Amino acid sequence: MNILDGKKTAQFYKDTIAAEVAALRAKGSRKPHLVAILIGSNGASETYVASKVKACEQIGFESTLIRFETDVTEETLLAEVHRLNETADVDGILVQLPLPDHIREDTVTLAIDAEKDVDGFHPESLGRMLLGLPGYVPATPKGIMMLLDYYNVDTAGKHAVVIGRSSIVGSPMSVLLSRNSKPGNCTVTLTHSRTVDLRYHTLQADIIVAALGKPLFLTADMVKDGAVVIDVGITRMKDESLSKGYRICGDVDFDAVAPKCSWITPVPGGVGAMTIAALMQNTLEAFKRRIKV
Ligand code: NAD
């Protein structure tokens, strides 16, 4: 069993981006600028946004965090997004999910200028991904592809089973794995909450991507020997023995599944770290397009 070390790999990609930024800065360029909008004070969202801001600092990006109270109106939020769309030195805009119930996610996603859509959630970004055109790929599936690439995991002709069909993880993941590219060229089965006999499917998988948000869901009896297992899940589980009161749990029963795998991602230190690196990559691309490098 080998570990797909997201933390180490993310550092590699971040170092590469930092070197590119330093070279651009030496030629007199401004810094790439990412703006994150955070609504309310959800603990997990706070942590994600803090990691993104920290990564920006590490690699020489400028970052701005804009906060709104939970009762912010959709109108106010959209006005802020439109202002950022028009602000020349803003390269990337992200609105941290989930949003309060009274704000429509689709409306906010559509409001972000597709040129600044570094999360890759805008229909234009998703359409470009489907067509194999240059554009922003959602950060989590993009980060997984970067991880598979870094470790040169052989995916061509393999059967990949993706668990979960969300528009930000499972669905784009299925598209990327099936693309005629390296990594890619998998035969993909996309499974979801209405899939009958999921275990039947996972047992045939050479590659499993678990992205459903149910802690320890994928058990050893669902995985064939030699499989590659990618754990996307992040759930906070109560744990009084830790000072923060919780521990992060993936969708895979790591201790039981890992011995059967050829490759597996840990949680934490797997996909989460790669998501941040992929977001930074998207922001650098947005910046380079805007300054026309
Ligand atoms: P989501 O709730 O939008 O989607 C979950 C999907 O799982 C749905 O498509 C549903 O059909 C499917 N599902 C639910 N129960 C199932 C079952 N029993 N069998 C098969 N499929 C089932 O979730 P999401 O936004 O895609 O996130 C999934 C998980 O990944 C969450 O834990 C989330 O926190 C985590 N996540 C992690 C990162 C990261 O950077 N590591 C990024 C995004 C999401």
Coordinates of C-alpha atoms and ligand atoms in Angstrom, one line a residue:
M1 CA 0.0 0.0 0.0
N2 CA 1.3 3.5 -0.9
I3 CA 0.1 6.8 0.3
L4 CA -1.0 9.5 -2.1
D5 CA 0.4 12.3 0.1
G6 CA -1.7 15.4 -0.7
K7 CA 0.1 17.6 1.7
K8 CA 3.5 16.9 0.2
T9 CA 2.2 17.1 -3.4
A10 CA 0.3 20.3 -2.7
Q11 CA 3.5 21.9 -1.4
F12 CA 5.3 20.9 -4.6
Y13 CA 2.6 22.6 -6.7
K14 CA 2.5 25.7 -4.4
D15 CA 6.3 26.0 -4.6
T16 CA 6.1 25.9 -8.4
I17 CA 3.4 28.6 -8.4
A18 CA 5.4 30.7 -6.0
A19 CA 8.5 30.5 -8.2
E20 CA 6.4 31.6 -11.2
V21 CA 4.9 34.5 -9.2
A22 CA 8.3 35.6 -8.1
A23 CA 9.5 35.6 -11.7
L24 CA 6.6 37.7 -12.8
R25 CA 7.1 40.1 -9.9
A26 CA 10.7 40.5 -10.9
K27 CA 9.5 41.8 -14.2
G28 CA 7.4 44.4 -12.5
S29 CA 4.1 42.6 -12.4
R30 CA 1.6 43.1 -9.5
K31 CA 0.6 40.1 -7.3
P32 CA -2.3 37.8 -8.3
H33 CA -5.3 38.7 -6.2
L34 CA -7.9 36.3 -4.8
V35 CA -11.0 37.5 -3.0
A36 CA -13.0 35.2 -0.8
I37 CA -16.5 36.0 0.5
L38 CA -17.5 34.3 3.7
I39 CA -21.1 34.6 5.1
G40 CA -21.7 33.8 8.7
S41 CA -19.2 32.0 11.0
N42 CA -19.7 28.3 10.2
G43 CA -16.7 26.5 11.8
A44 CA -15.8 24.4 8.8
S45 CA -16.2 27.3 6.3
E46 CA -14.0 29.5 8.6
T47 CA -11.3 26.8 8.5
Y48 CA -11.4 26.4 4.7
V49 CA -11.3 30.1 4.0
A50 CA -8.4 30.5 6.5
S51 CA -6.4 27.8 4.6
K52 CA -7.0 29.5 1.3
V53 CA -5.9 32.9 2.7
K54 CA -2.8 31.2 4.3
A55 CA -1.9 29.5 1.0
C56 CA -2.1 32.9 -0.8
E57 CA 0.3 34.4 1.7
Q58 CA 2.7 31.5 1.3
I59 CA 2.9 31.7 -2.5
G60 CA 3.0 35.5 -2.9
F61 CA -0.7 36.2 -3.8
E62 CA -2.7 39.0 -2.4
S63 CA -5.8 37.9 -0.7
T64 CA -8.9 39.7 0.6
L65 CA -11.5 38.2 2.9
I66 CA -14.9 39.9 2.8
R67 CA -17.3 38.9 5.6
F68 CA -21.0 39.2 5.8
E69 CA -23.4 38.4 8.6
T70 CA -25.7 35.4 8.1
D71 CA -28.7 37.7 7.5
V72 CA -27.1 39.5 4.6
T73 CA -29.6 39.9 1.7
E74 CA -29.0 38.3 -1.6
E75 CA -29.2 41.7 -3.2
T76 CA -26.3 43.0 -1.0
L77 CA -24.2 39.9 -1.8
L78 CA -24.8 40.2 -5.5
A79 CA -23.9 43.9 -5.4
E80 CA -20.6 43.0 -3.9
V81 CA -19.9 40.3 -6.4
H82 CA -20.7 42.8 -9.2
R83 CA -18.3 45.3 -7.7
L84 CA -15.6 42.7 -7.5
N85 CA -16.3 41.7 -11.2
E86 CA -15.6 45.3 -12.1
T87 CA -12.5 45.7 -9.9
A88 CA -9.4 45.6 -12.2
D89 CA -6.9 44.2 -9.7
V90 CA -9.1 41.3 -8.6
D91 CA -8.3 38.1 -10.5
G92 CA -10.3 35.5 -8.7
I93 CA -13.6 35.6 -6.7
L94 CA -14.9 32.8 -4.6
V95 CA -18.0 32.6 -2.4
Q96 CA -17.5 30.0 0.3
L97 CA -20.3 27.4 0.4
P98 CA -22.7 26.5 1.9
L99 CA -24.8 29.7 1.7
P100 CA -27.6 30.6 4.1
D101 CA -31.0 29.1 3.0
H102 CA -32.4 32.5 1.8
I103 CA -29.6 33.0 -0.7
R104 CA -29.8 31.0 -4.0
E105 CA -26.5 29.3 -4.8
D106 CA -27.2 29.3 -8.5
T107 CA -27.9 33.0 -8.6
V108 CA -24.6 33.8 -6.9
T109 CA -22.6 31.3 -9.0
L110 CA -24.0 32.9 -12.2
A111 CA -23.2 36.4 -11.0
I112 CA -19.5 35.8 -10.8
D113 CA -17.7 36.9 -13.9
A114 CA -16.7 33.7 -15.7
E115 CA -13.2 35.1 -16.2
K116 CA -12.8 35.3 -12.4
D117 CA -14.6 32.0 -11.6
V118 CA -11.6 30.3 -10.0
D119 CA -13.8 27.8 -8.2
G120 CA -14.9 26.6 -11.6
F121 CA -18.6 26.4 -10.6
H122 CA -20.0 28.8 -13.3
P123 CA -21.8 27.1 -16.2
E124 CA -19.3 28.5 -18.6
S125 CA -16.4 26.8 -16.7
L126 CA -18.3 23.5 -16.5
G127 CA -19.2 23.7 -20.2
R128 CA -15.6 24.4 -21.1
M129 CA -14.5 21.4 -19.0
L130 CA -17.0 19.1 -20.7
L131 CA -15.8 20.3 -24.1
G132 CA -12.1 20.0 -23.2
L133 CA -11.6 23.7 -23.7
P134 CA -9.2 25.8 -21.6
G135 CA -11.0 27.1 -18.5
Y136 CA -11.3 26.7 -14.7
V137 CA -11.9 23.2 -13.5
P138 CA -13.5 22.8 -10.0
A139 CA -10.7 22.7 -7.5
T140 CA -11.4 19.4 -5.8
P141 CA -11.6 17.2 -8.9
K142 CA -8.7 19.2 -10.4
G143 CA -6.6 18.6 -7.3
I144 CA -7.3 14.9 -7.5
M145 CA -6.1 14.8 -11.1
M146 CA -3.0 16.7 -10.1
L147 CA -2.4 14.2 -7.4
L148 CA -2.8 11.2 -9.7
D149 CA -0.5 12.9 -12.2
Y150 CA 2.2 13.7 -9.6
Y151 CA 2.4 10.0 -8.5
N152 CA 2.0 8.8 -12.1
V153 CA -0.9 6.6 -11.2
D154 CA -1.8 4.5 -14.2
T155 CA -5.4 5.3 -15.1
A156 CA -5.7 4.5 -18.8
G157 CA -8.3 1.7 -19.4
K158 CA -9.1 1.4 -15.7
H159 CA -12.5 1.2 -14.3
A160 CA -13.2 4.1 -12.0
V161 CA -16.2 4.2 -9.7
V162 CA -17.1 7.7 -8.4
I163 CA -19.5 7.7 -5.4
G164 CA -21.5 11.0 -5.3
R165 CA -22.7 13.1 -8.2
S166 CA -22.5 16.7 -6.8
S167 CA -21.8 19.4 -9.4
I168 CA -18.7 20.5 -7.5
V169 CA -17.0 17.0 -6.9
G170 CA -18.6 13.8 -8.2
S171 CA -19.9 14.9 -11.6
P172 CA -16.9 16.8 -12.8
M173 CA -14.7 14.0 -11.4
S174 CA -16.4 11.5 -13.6
V175 CA -15.9 13.8 -16.6
L176 CA -12.2 14.3 -16.0
L177 CA -11.4 10.7 -15.4
S178 CA -13.2 9.7 -18.7
R179 CA -11.4 12.4 -20.8
N180 CA -8.9 11.4 -23.4
S181 CA -5.9 12.7 -21.3
K182 CA -3.3 11.6 -18.9
P183 CA -4.4 11.0 -16.2
G184 CA -7.8 10.0 -17.6
N185 CA -9.0 7.5 -20.2
C186 CA -10.9 5.6 -17.5
T187 CA -14.2 3.8 -18.0
V188 CA -16.3 5.6 -15.4
T189 CA -19.3 4.5 -13.3
L190 CA -21.0 7.4 -11.6
T191 CA -22.9 6.2 -8.5
H192 CA -25.2 8.1 -6.2
S193 CA -27.8 7.7 -3.4
R194 CA -30.2 5.8 -5.7
T195 CA -27.6 3.4 -7.0
V196 CA -28.7 -0.2 -6.4
D197 CA -26.1 -2.5 -4.8
L198 CA -23.2 0.0 -4.7
R199 CA -20.9 -2.7 -3.3
Y200 CA -21.4 -4.7 -6.6
H201 CA -20.0 -1.7 -8.5
T202 CA -17.2 -0.8 -6.1
L203 CA -15.9 -4.4 -6.0
Q204 CA -15.2 -4.1 -9.8
A205 CA -13.4 -0.8 -9.5
D206 CA -9.7 -0.3 -10.1
I207 CA -10.1 3.3 -8.9
I208 CA -12.7 4.5 -6.3
V209 CA -13.4 8.1 -5.6
A210 CA -15.5 8.4 -2.5
A211 CA -17.3 11.8 -2.3
L212 CA -20.6 11.4 -0.5
G213 CA -19.9 12.9 2.9
K214 CA -20.7 9.9 5.1
P215 CA -17.9 9.1 7.5
L216 CA -16.2 5.6 7.2
F217 CA -18.8 4.6 4.5
L218 CA -16.4 2.7 2.2
T219 CA -15.5 -0.5 4.1
A220 CA -12.9 -3.2 3.2
D221 CA -15.5 -5.6 1.9
M222 CA -16.4 -3.0 -0.8
V223 CA -12.9 -2.8 -2.2
K224 CA -11.0 -5.2 -4.4
D225 CA -7.3 -5.9 -3.8
G226 CA -5.0 -3.5 -5.5
A227 CA -7.5 -0.7 -5.9
V228 CA -6.7 3.0 -5.9
V229 CA -8.9 4.8 -3.3
I230 CA -9.4 8.5 -3.2
D231 CA -11.2 9.8 -0.1
V232 CA -12.8 13.2 -0.7
G233 CA -15.0 13.2 2.5
I234 CA -14.5 15.7 5.2
T235 CA -16.8 15.4 8.2
R236 CA -16.3 16.8 11.7
M237 CA -16.9 14.0 14.2
K238 CA -17.2 14.9 17.9
D239 CA -14.1 13.8 19.9
E240 CA -13.8 15.1 23.4
S241 CA -10.3 13.7 23.7
L242 CA -9.0 16.5 21.4
S243 CA -8.7 20.1 22.5
K244 CA -10.7 21.3 19.5
G245 CA -13.5 18.8 20.4
Y246 CA -13.7 17.1 17.0
R247 CA -11.7 15.1 14.5
I248 CA -11.9 15.1 10.7
C249 CA -13.2 11.9 9.2
G250 CA -13.1 10.8 5.6
D251 CA -15.7 8.7 3.7
V252 CA -13.3 5.7 3.8
D253 CA -12.6 3.3 6.7
F254 CA -8.9 3.9 6.2
D255 CA -7.5 1.4 8.6
A256 CA -9.4 -1.5 7.2
V257 CA -9.3 -0.4 3.5
A258 CA -5.7 0.8 3.2
P259 CA -4.0 -2.7 3.4
K260 CA -6.0 -3.8 0.3
C261 CA -5.0 -0.8 -1.8
S262 CA -2.2 0.0 -4.2
W263 CA -2.7 3.7 -3.5
I264 CA -4.8 5.5 -1.0
T265 CA -5.3 9.2 0.2
P266 CA -5.3 9.9 3.9
V267 CA -7.8 12.3 5.6
P268 CA -6.5 14.8 6.6
G269 CA -3.5 15.3 4.3
G270 CA -5.0 14.0 1.1
V271 CA -7.6 15.6 -1.2
G272 CA -8.2 18.7 1.1
A273 CA -4.6 20.0 0.6
M274 CA -4.8 19.3 -3.1
T275 CA -8.0 21.3 -3.4
I276 CA -6.2 24.4 -2.1
A277 CA -3.3 23.9 -4.5
A278 CA -5.7 23.6 -7.4
L279 CA -7.5 26.8 -6.4
M280 CA -4.2 28.6 -6.4
Q281 CA -3.4 27.1 -9.8
N282 CA -6.8 28.4 -11.1
T283 CA -6.1 31.9 -9.6
L284 CA -2.6 32.0 -11.2
E285 CA -4.2 31.1 -14.6
A286 CA -6.9 33.9 -14.1
F287 CA -4.1 36.4 -13.3
K288 CA -2.0 35.4 -16.3
R289 CA -5.0 35.7 -18.6
R290 CA -5.8 39.2 -17.3
I291 CA -2.2 40.5 -17.5
K292 CA -1.9 38.6 -20.8
V293 CA 1.3 36.7 -20.1
Ligands
NAD1 P1 -23.1 16.5 -1.6 O1 -23.9 16.4 -0.4 O2 -23.4 17.7 -2.5 O3 -23.3 15.2 -2.5 C1 -23.2 14.0 -1.9 C2 -23.4 12.9 -3.0 O4 -23.4 11.7 -2.4 C3 -24.8 13.0 -3.6 O5 -24.7 13.1 -5.0 C4 -25.5 11.8 -3.2 O6 -26.3 11.2 -4.3 C5 -24.4 10.8 -2.9 N1 -24.7 9.9 -1.9 C6 -25.3 10.1 -0.7 N2 -25.5 8.9 0.0 C7 -25.0 7.9 -0.8 C8 -25.0 6.5 -0.7 N3 -25.4 5.9 0.3 N4 -24.5 5.8 -1.8 C9 -24.0 6.5 -2.9 N5 -24.0 7.8 -3.0 C10 -24.5 8.5 -2.0 O7 -21.6 16.5 -1.2 P2 -20.3 17.2 -1.9 O8 -20.3 18.6 -1.8 O9 -20.0 16.5 -3.2 O10 -19.2 16.7 -0.8 C11 -19.0 15.3 -0.5 C12 -18.0 15.2 0.6 O11 -16.8 15.7 0.2 C13 -18.4 16.0 1.9 O12 -17.9 15.3 3.0 C14 -17.6 17.3 1.8 O13 -17.3 17.9 3.0 C15 -16.4 16.8 1.1 N6 -15.6 17.7 0.3 C16 -14.3 17.8 0.5 C17 -13.5 18.6 -0.3 C18 -12.1 18.6 -0.1 O14 -11.4 19.6 -0.4 N7 -11.5 17.5 0.4 C19 -14.1 19.5 -1.2 C20 -15.5 19.4 -1.4 C21 -16.3 18.5 -0.6

